[in-house]
Structure formats: structure tokens, C-alpha cells
PDB file of C-alpha atoms in Angstrom:
ATOM      1  CA  MET A   1       0.116 -30.382 -11.265  1.00  0.00           C
ATOM      2  CA  THR A   2      -0.574 -26.831 -10.104  1.00  0.00           C
ATOM      3  CA  SER A   3      -3.697 -26.207  -8.028  1.00  0.00           C
ATOM      4  CA  LEU A   4      -3.022 -22.638  -6.923  1.00  0.00           C
ATOM      5  CA  PRO A   5      -1.155 -19.718  -8.487  1.00  0.00           C
ATOM      6  CA  ALA A   6       2.075 -19.121  -6.570  1.00  0.00           C
ATOM      7  CA  ASP A   7       1.223 -15.545  -5.563  1.00  0.00           C
ATOM      8  CA  THR A   8      -2.242 -16.587  -4.395  1.00  0.00           C
ATOM      9  CA  SER A   9      -0.889 -19.428  -2.277  1.00  0.00           C
ATOM     10  CA  ALA A  10       1.705 -17.052  -0.779  1.00  0.00           C
ATOM     11  CA  LEU A  11      -0.990 -14.614   0.335  1.00  0.00           C
ATOM     12  CA  MET A  12      -3.181 -17.421   1.639  1.00  0.00           C
ATOM     13  CA  SER A  13      -0.377 -19.005   3.623  1.00  0.00           C
ATOM     14  CA  ALA A  14       0.628 -15.632   5.121  1.00  0.00           C
ATOM     15  CA  ALA A  15      -2.947 -14.937   6.242  1.00  0.00           C
ATOM     16  CA  LEU A  16      -3.499 -18.386   7.734  1.00  0.00           C
ATOM     17  CA  GLU A  17      -0.102 -18.430   9.435  1.00  0.00           C
ATOM     18  CA  SER A  18      -0.762 -15.016  10.996  1.00  0.00           C
ATOM     19  CA  ILE A  19      -4.042 -16.237  12.486  1.00  0.00           C
ATOM     20  CA  LEU A  20      -2.493 -19.421  13.844  1.00  0.00           C
ATOM     21  CA  TYR A  21       0.542 -17.525  15.140  1.00  0.00           C
ATOM     22  CA  GLY A  22      -1.717 -15.244  17.178  1.00  0.00           C
ATOM     23  CA  PHE A  23      -3.422 -18.293  18.660  1.00  0.00           C
ATOM     24  CA  SER A  24      -0.047 -19.886  19.416  1.00  0.00           C
ATOM     25  CA  ILE A  25       0.950 -16.797  21.431  1.00  0.00           C
ATOM     26  CA  LEU A  26      -2.122 -17.266  23.624  1.00  0.00           C
ATOM     27  CA  MET A  27      -1.252 -20.939  24.018  1.00  0.00           C
ATOM     28  CA  PHE A  28       2.318 -20.011  24.941  1.00  0.00           C
ATOM     29  CA  ILE A  29       1.075 -17.663  27.676  1.00  0.00           C
ATOM     30  CA  GLY A  30      -1.129 -20.463  28.993  1.00  0.00           C
ATOM     31  CA  THR A  31       1.818 -22.867  28.878  1.00  0.00           C
ATOM     32  CA  ILE A  32       4.093 -20.600  30.903  1.00  0.00           C
ATOM     33  CA  ARG A  33       1.332 -20.024  33.434  1.00  0.00           C
ATOM     34  CA  ALA A  34       0.686 -23.756  33.737  1.00  0.00           C
ATOM     35  CA  LEU A  35       4.392 -24.468  34.240  1.00  0.00           C
ATOM     36  CA  THR A  36       4.968 -21.734  36.837  1.00  0.00           C
ATOM     37  CA  TYR A  37       1.625 -21.497  38.669  1.00  0.00           C
ATOM     38  CA  LYS A  38       2.225 -21.672  42.440  1.00  0.00           C
ATOM     39  CA  ARG A  39       5.701 -23.088  41.903  1.00  0.00           C
ATOM     40  CA  ARG A  40       9.143 -21.943  42.864  1.00  0.00           C
ATOM     41  CA  MET A  41      11.646 -21.460  40.080  1.00  0.00           C
ATOM     42  CA  ARG A  42      13.605 -24.563  41.045  1.00  0.00           C
ATOM     43  CA  ASP A  43      10.424 -26.667  40.754  1.00  0.00           C
ATOM     44  CA  VAL A  44       9.666 -25.586  37.174  1.00  0.00           C
ATOM     45  CA  ASN A  45      10.229 -28.192  34.445  1.00  0.00           C
ATOM     46  CA  ARG A  46      13.082 -26.317  32.798  1.00  0.00           C
ATOM     47  CA  PRO A  47      13.648 -28.494  29.690  1.00  0.00           C
ATOM     48  CA  VAL A  48       9.989 -28.173  28.719  1.00  0.00           C
ATOM     49  CA  ALA A  49       9.979 -24.440  29.478  1.00  0.00           C
ATOM     50  CA  VAL A  50      13.095 -23.889  27.350  1.00  0.00           C
ATOM     51  CA  VAL A  51      11.621 -25.808  24.410  1.00  0.00           C
ATOM     52  CA  ALA A  52       8.364 -23.848  24.732  1.00  0.00           C
ATOM     53  CA  VAL A  53      10.288 -20.568  24.497  1.00  0.00           C
ATOM     54  CA  LEU A  54      12.344 -21.829  21.554  1.00  0.00           C
ATOM     55  CA  LEU A  55       9.194 -22.892  19.721  1.00  0.00           C
ATOM     56  CA  LEU A  56       7.806 -19.394  20.140  1.00  0.00           C
ATOM     57  CA  LEU A  57      11.045 -17.783  18.944  1.00  0.00           C
ATOM     58  CA  VAL A  58      11.189 -19.988  15.839  1.00  0.00           C
ATOM     59  CA  SER A  59       7.507 -19.301  15.104  1.00  0.00           C
ATOM     60  CA  THR A  60       8.117 -15.570  15.472  1.00  0.00           C
ATOM     61  CA  ALA A  61      11.130 -15.669  13.162  1.00  0.00           C
ATOM     62  CA  HIS A  62       9.144 -17.677  10.616  1.00  0.00           C
ATOM     63  CA  ILE A  63       6.179 -15.287  10.514  1.00  0.00           C
ATOM     64  CA  ILE A  64       8.591 -12.383  10.105  1.00  0.00           C
ATOM     65  CA  MET A  65      10.279 -14.102   7.164  1.00  0.00           C
ATOM     66  CA  THR A  66       6.870 -14.910   5.667  1.00  0.00           C
ATOM     67  CA  ILE A  67       5.881 -11.241   5.785  1.00  0.00           C
ATOM     68  CA  ILE A  68       9.206 -10.210   4.245  1.00  0.00           C
ATOM     69  CA  HIS A  69       8.837 -12.874   1.558  1.00  0.00           C
ATOM     70  CA  VAL A  70       5.353 -11.676   0.606  1.00  0.00           C
ATOM     71  CA  GLU A  71       6.407  -8.019   0.706  1.00  0.00           C
ATOM     72  CA  ASN A  72       9.396  -8.738  -1.546  1.00  0.00           C
ATOM     73  CA  GLY A  73       7.292 -10.603  -4.102  1.00  0.00           C
ATOM     74  CA  LEU A  74       4.323  -8.259  -4.235  1.00  0.00           C
ATOM     75  CA  VAL A  75       5.973  -4.893  -3.596  1.00  0.00           C
ATOM     76  CA  LYS A  76       9.754  -4.735  -3.675  1.00  0.00           C
ATOM     77  CA  TYR A  77      10.415  -6.926  -6.749  1.00  0.00           C
ATOM     78  CA  ARG A  78       6.976  -6.728  -8.324  1.00  0.00           C
ATOM     79  CA  ASP A  79       8.158  -4.907 -11.448  1.00  0.00           C
ATOM     80  CA  THR A  80      11.826  -5.930 -11.502  1.00  0.00           C
ATOM     81  CA  TRP A  81      11.730  -9.721 -10.966  1.00  0.00           C
ATOM     82  CA  PRO A  82      11.735 -11.634 -14.276  1.00  0.00           C
ATOM     83  CA  GLY A  83       8.259 -13.076 -14.700  1.00  0.00           C
ATOM     84  CA  GLY A  84       6.702 -10.950 -11.957  1.00  0.00           C
ATOM     85  CA  PRO A  85       5.350 -12.054  -8.552  1.00  0.00           C
ATOM     86  CA  ALA A  86       4.286 -15.503  -9.788  1.00  0.00           C
ATOM     87  CA  ALA A  87       7.859 -16.300 -10.844  1.00  0.00           C
ATOM     88  CA  PHE A  88       9.255 -14.857  -7.612  1.00  0.00           C
ATOM     89  CA  PHE A  89       7.180 -17.127  -5.394  1.00  0.00           C
ATOM     90  CA  THR A  90       8.145 -20.240  -7.379  1.00  0.00           C
ATOM     91  CA  ASP A  91      11.866 -19.550  -7.045  1.00  0.00           C
ATOM     92  CA  ILE A  92      12.973 -21.964  -4.339  1.00  0.00           C
ATOM     93  CA  THR A  93      16.501 -20.530  -4.281  1.00  0.00           C
ATOM     94  CA  GLU A  94      15.242 -17.128  -3.139  1.00  0.00           C
ATOM     95  CA  GLU A  95      16.836 -16.269   0.212  1.00  0.00           C
ATOM     96  CA  THR A  96      13.693 -15.780   2.299  1.00  0.00           C
ATOM     97  CA  TYR A  97      12.201 -19.025   0.934  1.00  0.00           C
ATOM     98  CA  VAL A  98      15.256 -20.999   2.029  1.00  0.00           C
ATOM     99  CA  ILE A  99      15.306 -19.360   5.472  1.00  0.00           C
ATOM    100  CA  LYS A 100      11.609 -20.090   5.997  1.00  0.00           C
ATOM    101  CA  HIS A 101      12.109 -23.776   5.261  1.00  0.00           C
ATOM    102  CA  ALA A 102      15.185 -23.927   7.485  1.00  0.00           C
ATOM    103  CA  LEU A 103      13.072 -22.508  10.318  1.00  0.00           C
ATOM    104  CA  TYR A 104      10.382 -25.121   9.649  1.00  0.00           C
ATOM    105  CA  ILE A 105      13.022 -27.848   9.884  1.00  0.00           C
ATOM    106  CA  SER A 106      14.252 -26.372  13.172  1.00  0.00           C
ATOM    107  CA  GLN A 107      10.718 -26.248  14.589  1.00  0.00           C
ATOM    108  CA  THR A 108      10.118 -29.868  13.675  1.00  0.00           C
ATOM    109  CA  VAL A 109      13.431 -31.002  15.168  1.00  0.00           C
ATOM    110  CA  LEU A 110      12.633 -29.211  18.452  1.00  0.00           C
ATOM    111  CA  ALA A 111       9.159 -30.727  18.628  1.00  0.00           C
ATOM    112  CA  ASP A 112      10.394 -34.248  17.873  1.00  0.00           C
ATOM    113  CA  GLY A 113      13.151 -33.892  20.449  1.00  0.00           C
ATOM    114  CA  LEU A 114      10.591 -32.883  23.078  1.00  0.00           C
ATOM    115  CA  MET A 115       8.515 -35.959  22.264  1.00  0.00           C
ATOM    116  CA  ILE A 116      11.541 -38.188  22.840  1.00  0.00           C
ATOM    117  CA  TYR A 117      12.254 -36.411  26.134  1.00  0.00           C
ATOM    118  CA  ARG A 118       8.687 -37.097  27.257  1.00  0.00           C
ATOM    119  CA  CYS A 119       9.081 -40.779  26.415  1.00  0.00           C
ATOM    120  CA  TYR A 120      12.255 -41.002  28.465  1.00  0.00           C
ATOM    121  CA  ALA A 121      10.755 -39.067  31.389  1.00  0.00           C
ATOM    122  CA  LEU A 122       7.750 -41.397  31.486  1.00  0.00           C
ATOM    123  CA  TRP A 123       9.445 -44.740  30.797  1.00  0.00           C
ATOM    124  CA  ARG A 124      12.762 -44.014  32.556  1.00  0.00           C
ATOM    125  CA  SER A 125      14.494 -46.323  30.122  1.00  0.00           C
ATOM    126  CA  VAL A 126      17.115 -45.547  27.498  1.00  0.00           C
ATOM    127  CA  ARG A 127      16.188 -48.643  25.497  1.00  0.00           C
ATOM    128  CA  VAL A 128      12.709 -47.298  24.835  1.00  0.00           C
ATOM    129  CA  ILE A 129      14.018 -44.175  23.100  1.00  0.00           C
ATOM    130  CA  ILE A 130      16.714 -45.828  20.962  1.00  0.00           C
ATOM    131  CA  VAL A 131      14.544 -46.144  17.857  1.00  0.00           C
ATOM    132  CA  PRO A 132      12.922 -42.694  18.249  1.00  0.00           C
ATOM    133  CA  SER A 133      16.377 -41.181  18.723  1.00  0.00           C
ATOM    134  CA  LEU A 134      17.663 -42.812  15.542  1.00  0.00           C
ATOM    135  CA  LEU A 135      14.630 -41.516  13.673  1.00  0.00           C
ATOM    136  CA  TRP A 136      15.252 -38.067  15.165  1.00  0.00           C
ATOM    137  CA  CYS A 137      18.850 -38.102  13.881  1.00  0.00           C
ATOM    138  CA  ALA A 138      17.566 -39.149  10.453  1.00  0.00           C
ATOM    139  CA  VAL A 139      15.083 -36.257  10.556  1.00  0.00           C
ATOM    140  CA  ILE A 140      17.933 -33.831  11.229  1.00  0.00           C
ATOM    141  CA  VAL A 141      20.058 -35.239   8.394  1.00  0.00           C
ATOM    142  CA  THR A 142      17.269 -35.268   5.808  1.00  0.00           C
ATOM    143  CA  GLY A 143      16.100 -31.823   6.887  1.00  0.00           C
ATOM    144  CA  ILE A 144      19.541 -30.290   6.518  1.00  0.00           C
ATOM    145  CA  ARG A 145      20.028 -32.012   3.178  1.00  0.00           C
ATOM    146  CA  ALA A 146      16.625 -30.796   1.933  1.00  0.00           C
ATOM    147  CA  VAL A 147      17.485 -27.192   2.802  1.00  0.00           C
ATOM    148  CA  TYR A 148      20.908 -27.558   1.167  1.00  0.00           C
ATOM    149  CA  GLU A 149      19.474 -29.045  -2.027  1.00  0.00           C
ATOM    150  CA  THR A 150      16.898 -26.261  -2.150  1.00  0.00           C
ATOM    151  CA  SER A 151      19.510 -23.528  -1.815  1.00  0.00           C
ATOM    152  CA  GLN A 152      21.786 -25.147  -4.407  1.00  0.00           C
ATOM    153  CA  ALA A 153      19.132 -25.762  -7.070  1.00  0.00           C
ATOM    154  CA  THR A 154      20.468 -24.391 -10.375  1.00  0.00           C
ATOM    155  CA  SER A 155      18.951 -26.273 -13.306  1.00  0.00           C
ATOM    156  CA  ASP A 156      15.354 -25.334 -12.562  1.00  0.00           C
ATOM    157  CA  PRO A 157      15.184 -23.094  -9.491  1.00  0.00           C
ATOM    158  CA  GLY A 158      11.453 -22.620  -9.893  1.00  0.00           C
ATOM    159  CA  GLU A 159      10.649 -26.300  -9.489  1.00  0.00           C
ATOM    160  CA  VAL A 160      10.336 -27.430  -5.877  1.00  0.00           C
ATOM    161  CA  PHE A 161       9.309 -30.891  -7.072  1.00  0.00           C
ATOM    162  CA  ALA A 162      12.605 -31.586  -8.811  1.00  0.00           C
ATOM    163  CA  ILE A 163      13.875 -35.099  -8.075  1.00  0.00           C
ATOM    164  CA  ASP A 164      16.925 -34.059  -6.035  1.00  0.00           C
ATOM    165  CA  VAL A 165      14.873 -31.761  -3.798  1.00  0.00           C
ATOM    166  CA  GLU A 166      11.644 -33.723  -3.512  1.00  0.00           C
ATOM    167  CA  LYS A 167      13.195 -37.012  -2.390  1.00  0.00           C
ATOM    168  CA  TRP A 168      14.813 -35.356   0.652  1.00  0.00           C
ATOM    169  CA  ILE A 169      11.678 -33.441   1.568  1.00  0.00           C
ATOM    170  CA  VAL A 170       9.517 -36.558   1.283  1.00  0.00           C
ATOM    171  CA  ALA A 171      12.021 -38.542   3.359  1.00  0.00           C
ATOM    172  CA  PHE A 172      11.974 -35.788   5.990  1.00  0.00           C
ATOM    173  CA  ILE A 173       8.166 -35.797   6.202  1.00  0.00           C
ATOM    174  CA  VAL A 174       7.936 -39.608   6.382  1.00  0.00           C
ATOM    175  CA  LEU A 175      10.593 -39.814   9.092  1.00  0.00           C
ATOM    176  CA  THR A 176       9.089 -37.105  11.292  1.00  0.00           C
ATOM    177  CA  LEU A 177       5.639 -38.653  10.848  1.00  0.00           C
ATOM    178  CA  THR A 178       6.969 -42.076  11.873  1.00  0.00           C
ATOM    179  CA  SER A 179       8.848 -40.616  14.841  1.00  0.00           C
ATOM    180  CA  ASN A 180       5.788 -38.790  16.162  1.00  0.00           C
ATOM    181  CA  LEU A 181       3.476 -41.755  15.740  1.00  0.00           C
ATOM    182  CA  LEU A 182       5.961 -44.006  17.539  1.00  0.00           C
ATOM    183  CA  CYS A 183       6.526 -41.581  20.428  1.00  0.00           C
ATOM    184  CA  SER A 184       2.810 -40.849  20.776  1.00  0.00           C
ATOM    185  CA  GLY A 185       2.084 -44.577  20.840  1.00  0.00           C
ATOM    186  CA  LEU A 186       4.710 -45.158  23.540  1.00  0.00           C
ATOM    187  CA  LEU A 187       3.342 -42.325  25.687  1.00  0.00           C
ATOM    188  CA  ILE A 188      -0.277 -43.390  25.305  1.00  0.00           C
ATOM    189  CA  TYR A 189       0.490 -47.048  26.048  1.00  0.00           C
ATOM    190  CA  ARG A 190       2.551 -46.176  29.127  1.00  0.00           C
ATOM    191  CA  ILE A 191      -0.095 -43.897  30.619  1.00  0.00           C
ATOM    192  CA  TRP A 192      -2.875 -46.375  29.823  1.00  0.00           C
ATOM    193  CA  ASN A 193      -0.900 -49.213  31.419  1.00  0.00           C
ATOM    194  CA  ILE A 194      -0.229 -47.173  34.568  1.00  0.00           C
ATOM    195  CA  GLU A 195      -3.873 -46.136  34.750  1.00  0.00           C
ATOM    196  CA  ARG A 196      -5.019 -49.746  34.382  1.00  0.00           C
ATOM    197  CA  ARG A 197      -2.835 -50.899  37.283  1.00  0.00           C
ATOM    198  CA  VAL A 198      -3.489 -47.954  39.559  1.00  0.00           C
ATOM    199  CA  SER A 199      -7.273 -48.024  39.049  1.00  0.00           C
ATOM    200  CA  LYS A 200      -7.456 -51.278  41.035  1.00  0.00           C
ATOM    201  CA  ILE A 201      -6.116 -49.686  44.202  1.00  0.00           C
ATOM    202  CA  ARG A 202      -7.069 -46.027  43.726  1.00  0.00           C
ATOM    203  CA  ALA A 203      -8.976 -44.505  46.607  1.00  0.00           C
ATOM    204  CA  SER A 204     -10.050 -41.325  44.774  1.00  0.00           C
ATOM    205  CA  ASN A 205     -11.927 -40.761  41.526  1.00  0.00           C
ATOM    206  CA  SER A 206      -9.026 -39.017  39.770  1.00  0.00           C
ATOM    207  CA  THR A 207      -7.839 -40.505  36.483  1.00  0.00           C
ATOM    208  CA  MET A 208      -5.113 -39.947  33.917  1.00  0.00           C
ATOM    209  CA  MET A 209      -7.299 -40.768  30.922  1.00  0.00           C
ATOM    210  CA  PRO A 210      -7.757 -37.063  29.994  1.00  0.00           C
ATOM    211  CA  ILE A 211      -4.002 -36.985  29.330  1.00  0.00           C
ATOM    212  CA  VAL A 212      -4.378 -39.953  26.974  1.00  0.00           C
ATOM    213  CA  ARG A 213      -7.161 -38.165  25.123  1.00  0.00           C
ATOM    214  CA  VAL A 214      -5.162 -34.978  24.628  1.00  0.00           C
ATOM    215  CA  LEU A 215      -2.162 -36.985  23.417  1.00  0.00           C
ATOM    216  CA  VAL A 216      -4.389 -38.747  20.899  1.00  0.00           C
ATOM    217  CA  ASP A 217      -5.852 -35.426  19.764  1.00  0.00           C
ATOM    218  CA  ALA A 218      -2.407 -33.896  19.335  1.00  0.00           C
ATOM    219  CA  ALA A 219      -1.126 -36.932  17.455  1.00  0.00           C
ATOM    220  CA  VAL A 220      -4.133 -36.907  15.115  1.00  0.00           C
ATOM    221  CA  LEU A 221      -3.790 -33.165  14.425  1.00  0.00           C
ATOM    222  CA  TYR A 222      -0.079 -33.420  13.677  1.00  0.00           C
ATOM    223  CA  THR A 223      -0.512 -36.585  11.611  1.00  0.00           C
ATOM    224  CA  VAL A 224      -3.251 -35.054   9.457  1.00  0.00           C
ATOM    225  CA  MET A 225      -1.076 -32.021   8.775  1.00  0.00           C
ATOM    226  CA  LEU A 226       1.944 -34.127   7.790  1.00  0.00           C
ATOM    227  CA  LEU A 227      -0.141 -36.442   5.644  1.00  0.00           C
ATOM    228  CA  GLY A 228      -1.596 -33.434   3.840  1.00  0.00           C
ATOM    229  CA  LEU A 229       1.884 -32.067   3.266  1.00  0.00           C
ATOM    230  CA  LEU A 230       3.098 -35.444   2.008  1.00  0.00           C
ATOM    231  CA  ILE A 231       0.156 -35.781  -0.379  1.00  0.00           C
ATOM    232  CA  CYS A 232       0.807 -32.287  -1.755  1.00  0.00           C
ATOM    233  CA  PHE A 233       4.430 -33.179  -2.523  1.00  0.00           C
ATOM    234  CA  LEU A 234       3.563 -36.512  -4.074  1.00  0.00           C
ATOM    235  CA  ALA A 235       0.808 -34.912  -6.158  1.00  0.00           C
ATOM    236  CA  GLU A 236       3.097 -31.941  -6.995  1.00  0.00           C
ATOM    237  CA  SER A 237       0.531 -29.439  -5.750  1.00  0.00           C
ATOM    238  CA  ASP A 238       1.409 -25.846  -4.868  1.00  0.00           C
ATOM    239  CA  GLY A 239      -0.713 -26.294  -1.764  1.00  0.00           C
ATOM    240  CA  GLU A 240       2.487 -27.554  -0.139  1.00  0.00           C
ATOM    241  CA  SER A 241       3.651 -23.968   0.361  1.00  0.00           C
ATOM    242  CA  VAL A 242       0.492 -23.179   2.339  1.00  0.00           C
ATOM    243  CA  LEU A 243       0.787 -26.292   4.514  1.00  0.00           C
ATOM    244  CA  THR A 244       4.513 -25.765   5.083  1.00  0.00           C
ATOM    245  CA  ASP A 245       3.922 -22.243   6.375  1.00  0.00           C
ATOM    246  CA  ILE A 246       1.002 -23.085   8.652  1.00  0.00           C
ATOM    247  CA  ALA A 247       2.818 -26.183   9.935  1.00  0.00           C
ATOM    248  CA  VAL A 248       5.133 -24.010  12.041  1.00  0.00           C
ATOM    249  CA  PRO A 249       2.433 -22.486  14.310  1.00  0.00           C
ATOM    250  CA  VAL A 250       0.491 -25.766  14.266  1.00  0.00           C
ATOM    251  CA  VAL A 251       3.520 -27.564  15.725  1.00  0.00           C
ATOM    252  CA  SER A 252       3.704 -24.965  18.507  1.00  0.00           C
ATOM    253  CA  ILE A 253      -0.030 -25.114  19.217  1.00  0.00           C
ATOM    254  CA  THR A 254       0.017 -28.910  19.334  1.00  0.00           C
ATOM    255  CA  PHE A 255       2.791 -29.107  21.893  1.00  0.00           C
ATOM    256  CA  TYR A 256       1.508 -26.187  23.961  1.00  0.00           C
ATOM    257  CA  MET A 257      -1.854 -27.947  24.133  1.00  0.00           C
ATOM    258  CA  VAL A 258      -0.237 -31.124  25.425  1.00  0.00           C
ATOM    259  CA  ILE A 259       1.906 -29.284  27.974  1.00  0.00           C
ATOM    260  CA  ILE A 260      -1.056 -27.323  29.345  1.00  0.00           C
ATOM    261  CA  ARG A 261      -3.291 -30.364  29.619  1.00  0.00           C
ATOM    262  CA  ILE A 262      -0.678 -32.605  31.220  1.00  0.00           C
ATOM    263  CA  THR A 263       0.328 -29.934  33.743  1.00  0.00           C
ATOM    264  CA  THR A 264      -3.232 -29.109  34.770  1.00  0.00           C
ATOM    265  CA  SER A 265      -4.199 -32.788  34.961  1.00  0.00           C
ATOM    266  CA  CYS A 266      -1.216 -33.594  37.167  1.00  0.00           C
ATOM    267  CA  ARG A 267      -2.013 -30.643  39.409  1.00  0.00           C
ATOM    268  CA  HIS A 268      -5.630 -31.768  39.703  1.00  0.00           C
ATOM    269  CA  HIS A 269      -4.494 -35.339  40.385  1.00  0.00           C
ATOM    270  CA  LEU A 270      -2.156 -34.193  43.151  1.00  0.00           C
ATOM    271  CA  SER A 271      -4.815 -31.901  44.591  1.00  0.00           C
ATOM    272  CA  THR A 272      -7.362 -34.702  44.630  1.00  0.00           C
ATOM    273  CA  ALA A 273      -4.876 -37.076  46.216  1.00  0.00           C
ATOM    274  CA  SER A 274      -3.950 -34.465  48.812  1.00  0.00           C
ATOM    275  CA  THR A 275      -7.610 -33.801  49.610  1.00  0.00           C
ATOM    276  CA  SER A 276      -8.291 -37.512  49.946  1.00  0.00           C
ATOM    277  CA  ARG A 277      -5.267 -37.945  52.178  1.00  0.00           C
ATOM    278  CA  THR A 278      -6.302 -34.982  54.325  1.00  0.00           C
ATOM    279  CA  THR A 279      -9.814 -36.391  54.666  1.00  0.00           C
ATOM    280  CA  GLU A 280      -8.445 -39.757  55.757  1.00  0.00           C
ATOM    281  CA  GLU A 281      -6.189 -38.081  58.318  1.00  0.00           C
ATOM    282  CA  MET A 282      -9.108 -36.085  59.729  1.00  0.00           C
ATOM    283  CA  GLU A 283     -11.204 -39.227  59.982  1.00  0.00           C
ATOM    284  CA  GLN A 284      -8.373 -40.981  61.795  1.00  0.00           C
ATOM    285  CA  ARG A 285      -7.985 -38.077  64.219  1.00  0.00           C
ATOM    286  CA  ASN A 286     -11.716 -37.983  64.848  1.00  0.00           C
ATOM    287  CA  MET A 287     -11.708 -41.713  65.529  1.00  0.00           C
ATOM    288  CA  GLN A 288      -8.775 -41.348  67.923  1.00  0.00           C
ATOM    289  CA  GLN A 289     -10.513 -38.507  69.733  1.00  0.00           C
ATOM    290  CA  TYR A 290     -13.684 -40.571  70.000  1.00  0.00           C
ATOM    291  CA  GLN A 291     -11.771 -43.519  71.408  1.00  0.00           C
ATOM    292  CA  THR A 292      -9.936 -41.235  73.856  1.00  0.00           C
ATOM    293  CA  LYS A 293     -13.181 -39.700  75.048  1.00  0.00           C
ATOM    294  CA  SER A 294     -14.668 -43.139  75.489  1.00  0.00           C
ATOM    295  CA  LEU A 295     -11.632 -44.183  77.482  1.00  0.00           C
ATOM    296  CA  GLU A 296     -11.791 -41.059  79.637  1.00  0.00           C
ATOM    297  CA  VAL A 297     -15.410 -41.700  80.450  1.00  0.00           C
ATOM    298  CA  HIS A 298     -14.550 -45.269  81.207  1.00  0.00           C
ATOM    299  CA  ILE A 299     -11.736 -44.505  83.640  1.00  0.00           C
ATOM    300  CA  SER A 300     -13.740 -41.851  85.393  1.00  0.00           C
ATOM    301  CA  ARG A 301     -16.151 -44.483  86.633  1.00  0.00           C
ATOM    302  CA  CYS A 302     -15.538 -45.765  90.114  1.00  0.00           C
ATOM    303  CA  THR A 303     -15.262 -49.354  91.201  1.00  0.00           C
ATOM    304  CA  GLN A 304     -14.991 -50.511  94.750  1.00  0.00           C
ATOM    305  CA  ASP A 305     -12.142 -52.727  95.825  1.00  0.00           C
ATOM    306  CA  ASP A 306     -12.247 -54.364  99.251  1.00  0.00           C
ATOM    307  CA  SER A 307      -8.468 -54.553  99.373  1.00  0.00           C
ATOM    308  CA  ALA A 308      -7.905 -50.819  98.930  1.00  0.00           C
ATOM    309  CA  SER A 309      -8.958 -47.702 100.708  1.00  0.00           C
ATOM    310  CA  THR A 310      -8.723 -45.300  97.737  1.00  0.00           C
ATOM    311  CA  TYR A 311     -10.217 -44.867  94.248  1.00  0.00           C
ATOM    312  CA  LYS A 312      -8.665 -43.230  91.276  1.00  0.00           C
ATOM    313  CA  VAL A 313     -10.120 -40.722  88.868  1.00  0.00           C
ATOM    314  CA  GLY A 314      -7.659 -40.278  86.105  1.00  0.00           C
ATOM    315  CA  ASP A 315      -4.249 -40.193  87.771  1.00  0.00           C
ATOM    316  CA  GLU A 316      -5.364 -38.622  91.037  1.00  0.00           C
ATOM    317  CA  ASP A 317      -5.664 -40.617  94.285  1.00  0.00           C
ATOM    318  CA  ARG A 318      -8.706 -39.796  96.309  1.00  0.00           C
ATOM    319  CA  PRO A 319     -10.093 -41.268  99.518  1.00  0.00           C
ATOM    320  CA  SER A 320     -12.356 -44.158  98.741  1.00  0.00           C
ATOM    321  CA  THR A 321     -13.580 -47.545  99.815  1.00  0.00           C
ATOM    322  CA  GLY A 322     -11.141 -49.283  97.495  1.00  0.00           C
ATOM    323  CA  ILE A 323     -12.399 -48.417  93.960  1.00  0.00           C
ATOM    324  CA  GLU A 324      -9.813 -49.201  91.257  1.00  0.00           C
ATOM    325  CA  GLU A 325      -9.637 -48.082  87.606  1.00  0.00           C
ATOM    326  CA  ILE A 326     -10.538 -50.774  85.228  1.00  0.00           C
TER     327      ILE A 326
END
């Protein structure tokens, strides 16, 4: 089934990807600022920062290849490619097409790896990430095999839905979808469980529930995109080329959104806790000062003692009729 002409879908995907790529750049700037704001270099979360940079580099390389791919089909090979632009954009063995899909695989592998890292950082348990790690390895294998089968297609190079190619692509999508749902579920459950226990003894009004909400939003956005891509492949719709291209900046935006929200929420949580702690310390100091003043007033009062000939004010001995500090 063909829902869109190949050249039309190529132009549409290039336009949409360009818009989303521009937005992802803004999100990347916000991510770097959130990671480095009022922090020394040694305090920056380096693994997350490195992955954020890599996501941007892969997105940049992908948009460049998309532009080259469209320019080749509509300008460079417009009159020389057998069948014209429509045939060019359906040729899955064309070099730029293969490179674009390899970059998409790389972007997905990076994003899934970051999700597993987050699970480990939050749970601090290797057992928790065993299944996600196995799924991640399967994603890598199926992704590499899908790119290889695409580049080696010979019988019908214009058919992306050929059995040998489609089964690996579908397996890749299902595995990455399962991996992300599992990791998102583990993160959300862990944060919710911590929040439930801490809420009983929390002194301030700060909460980690905004982090849960942003994780749910990111998981829903990514899941909808993957489900749409899976449906396009199963229905053999050319809309898959549009979704595949826009998936690259969407992956970046999704993870930048999570990084920004988690970082700002943690900073606000620490700031609130610090303010609460400072307020408690000031109250304690004020109480100590009040008690000290009360004590000073108390010991400055004089009491007569028949067995002594002096009275004390503070630590000083003064002539008296025998007044003693009480």
C-alpha cells in the first residue's frame, strides 16, 4: 500500500525534520546550561553531557544527509536517474538512504543506552538492568542487520518492505519500544516509591512528582512515534520514511526534555532543602540566644546569703551581704 508519492514524502520529511532539528538545538542549549549552571567542571554529570553532545552530532549528521538526499533526487539526478525522482527516493540501496538509516540506528542505540544508565544510577543495582541490557544488545544486532540487509538488497532495491529487510526493521522497532517502556517503568516506579516513603518524614513541601510526570510524557511521546513507525511498516505505507526521518530529532528532544526537567527539579529540591535547613538553624540560634539572655538576666539578680559577705554578678566578685548566684 502506498499512501504518499516517494518524492512528496521526501520533501515532507525534510521540512518536518528541519523544524524539529531547530527545536532540538534550543533544547540542547538548555540541557548544557542545566548541567553546568553554577557548577564546577568536576561536578558536571559527564556521561549525560557526553550523550547529549553525541545526540546533537548524530542529529546534525542526519539532517545534512537528508538535505543531500533530497538535493540528489530532485536536482542532481532528476533527469539521469532511471524513473526520475520518484524511483530515486524508493531505492533503498542508494548511499545517502543507507547512511541516514544507519544514523537513526545510532541515535536510537545512544538513547536506549542512556535510559539504561539512568536505571542503574537510580536503582544502584546491576540485576535491575540485566533485562534492559539484553534488549539493548538485541537492538544493536537487529539495527546493524537491518542496515546491512538494506544495503545488500539486489532483487528489488526499490522495495523497503521486502521480507528480508522488513523483518529486521520490525524486530528493531519492537525491541527498542520494549526496552524504553521497561526502563521508563523502572524509573517511574523507583521515583514514586522513594517519594511515597520520603513524604512521610519530609519537612518541606518539595516533591519529586514533577520528574515522574516528565518521564511519563517522554515515554508517551517516544512510544507514540515508535508505534506509528511500526504501523507504517506493517501496513507497508510510505509514511515510514517521514516518521523515520523525524524520529531522529524527536529522540533528541525527548531526552533533552527529561535531562532539563530532572536537573532543574533536583536543583529546586536541594535549594528548598537548604532553605529549610537554614531556617531551622536560625530558629535554633534564636532560641539559644533567647535562653542565654534569660539566663543572663537570671544570674544578674542578687540574692542575700547570711554565710557570705559578697555577691556575684556574672563572674565578678563584689562586696555584698552574702548574695549568691542561683
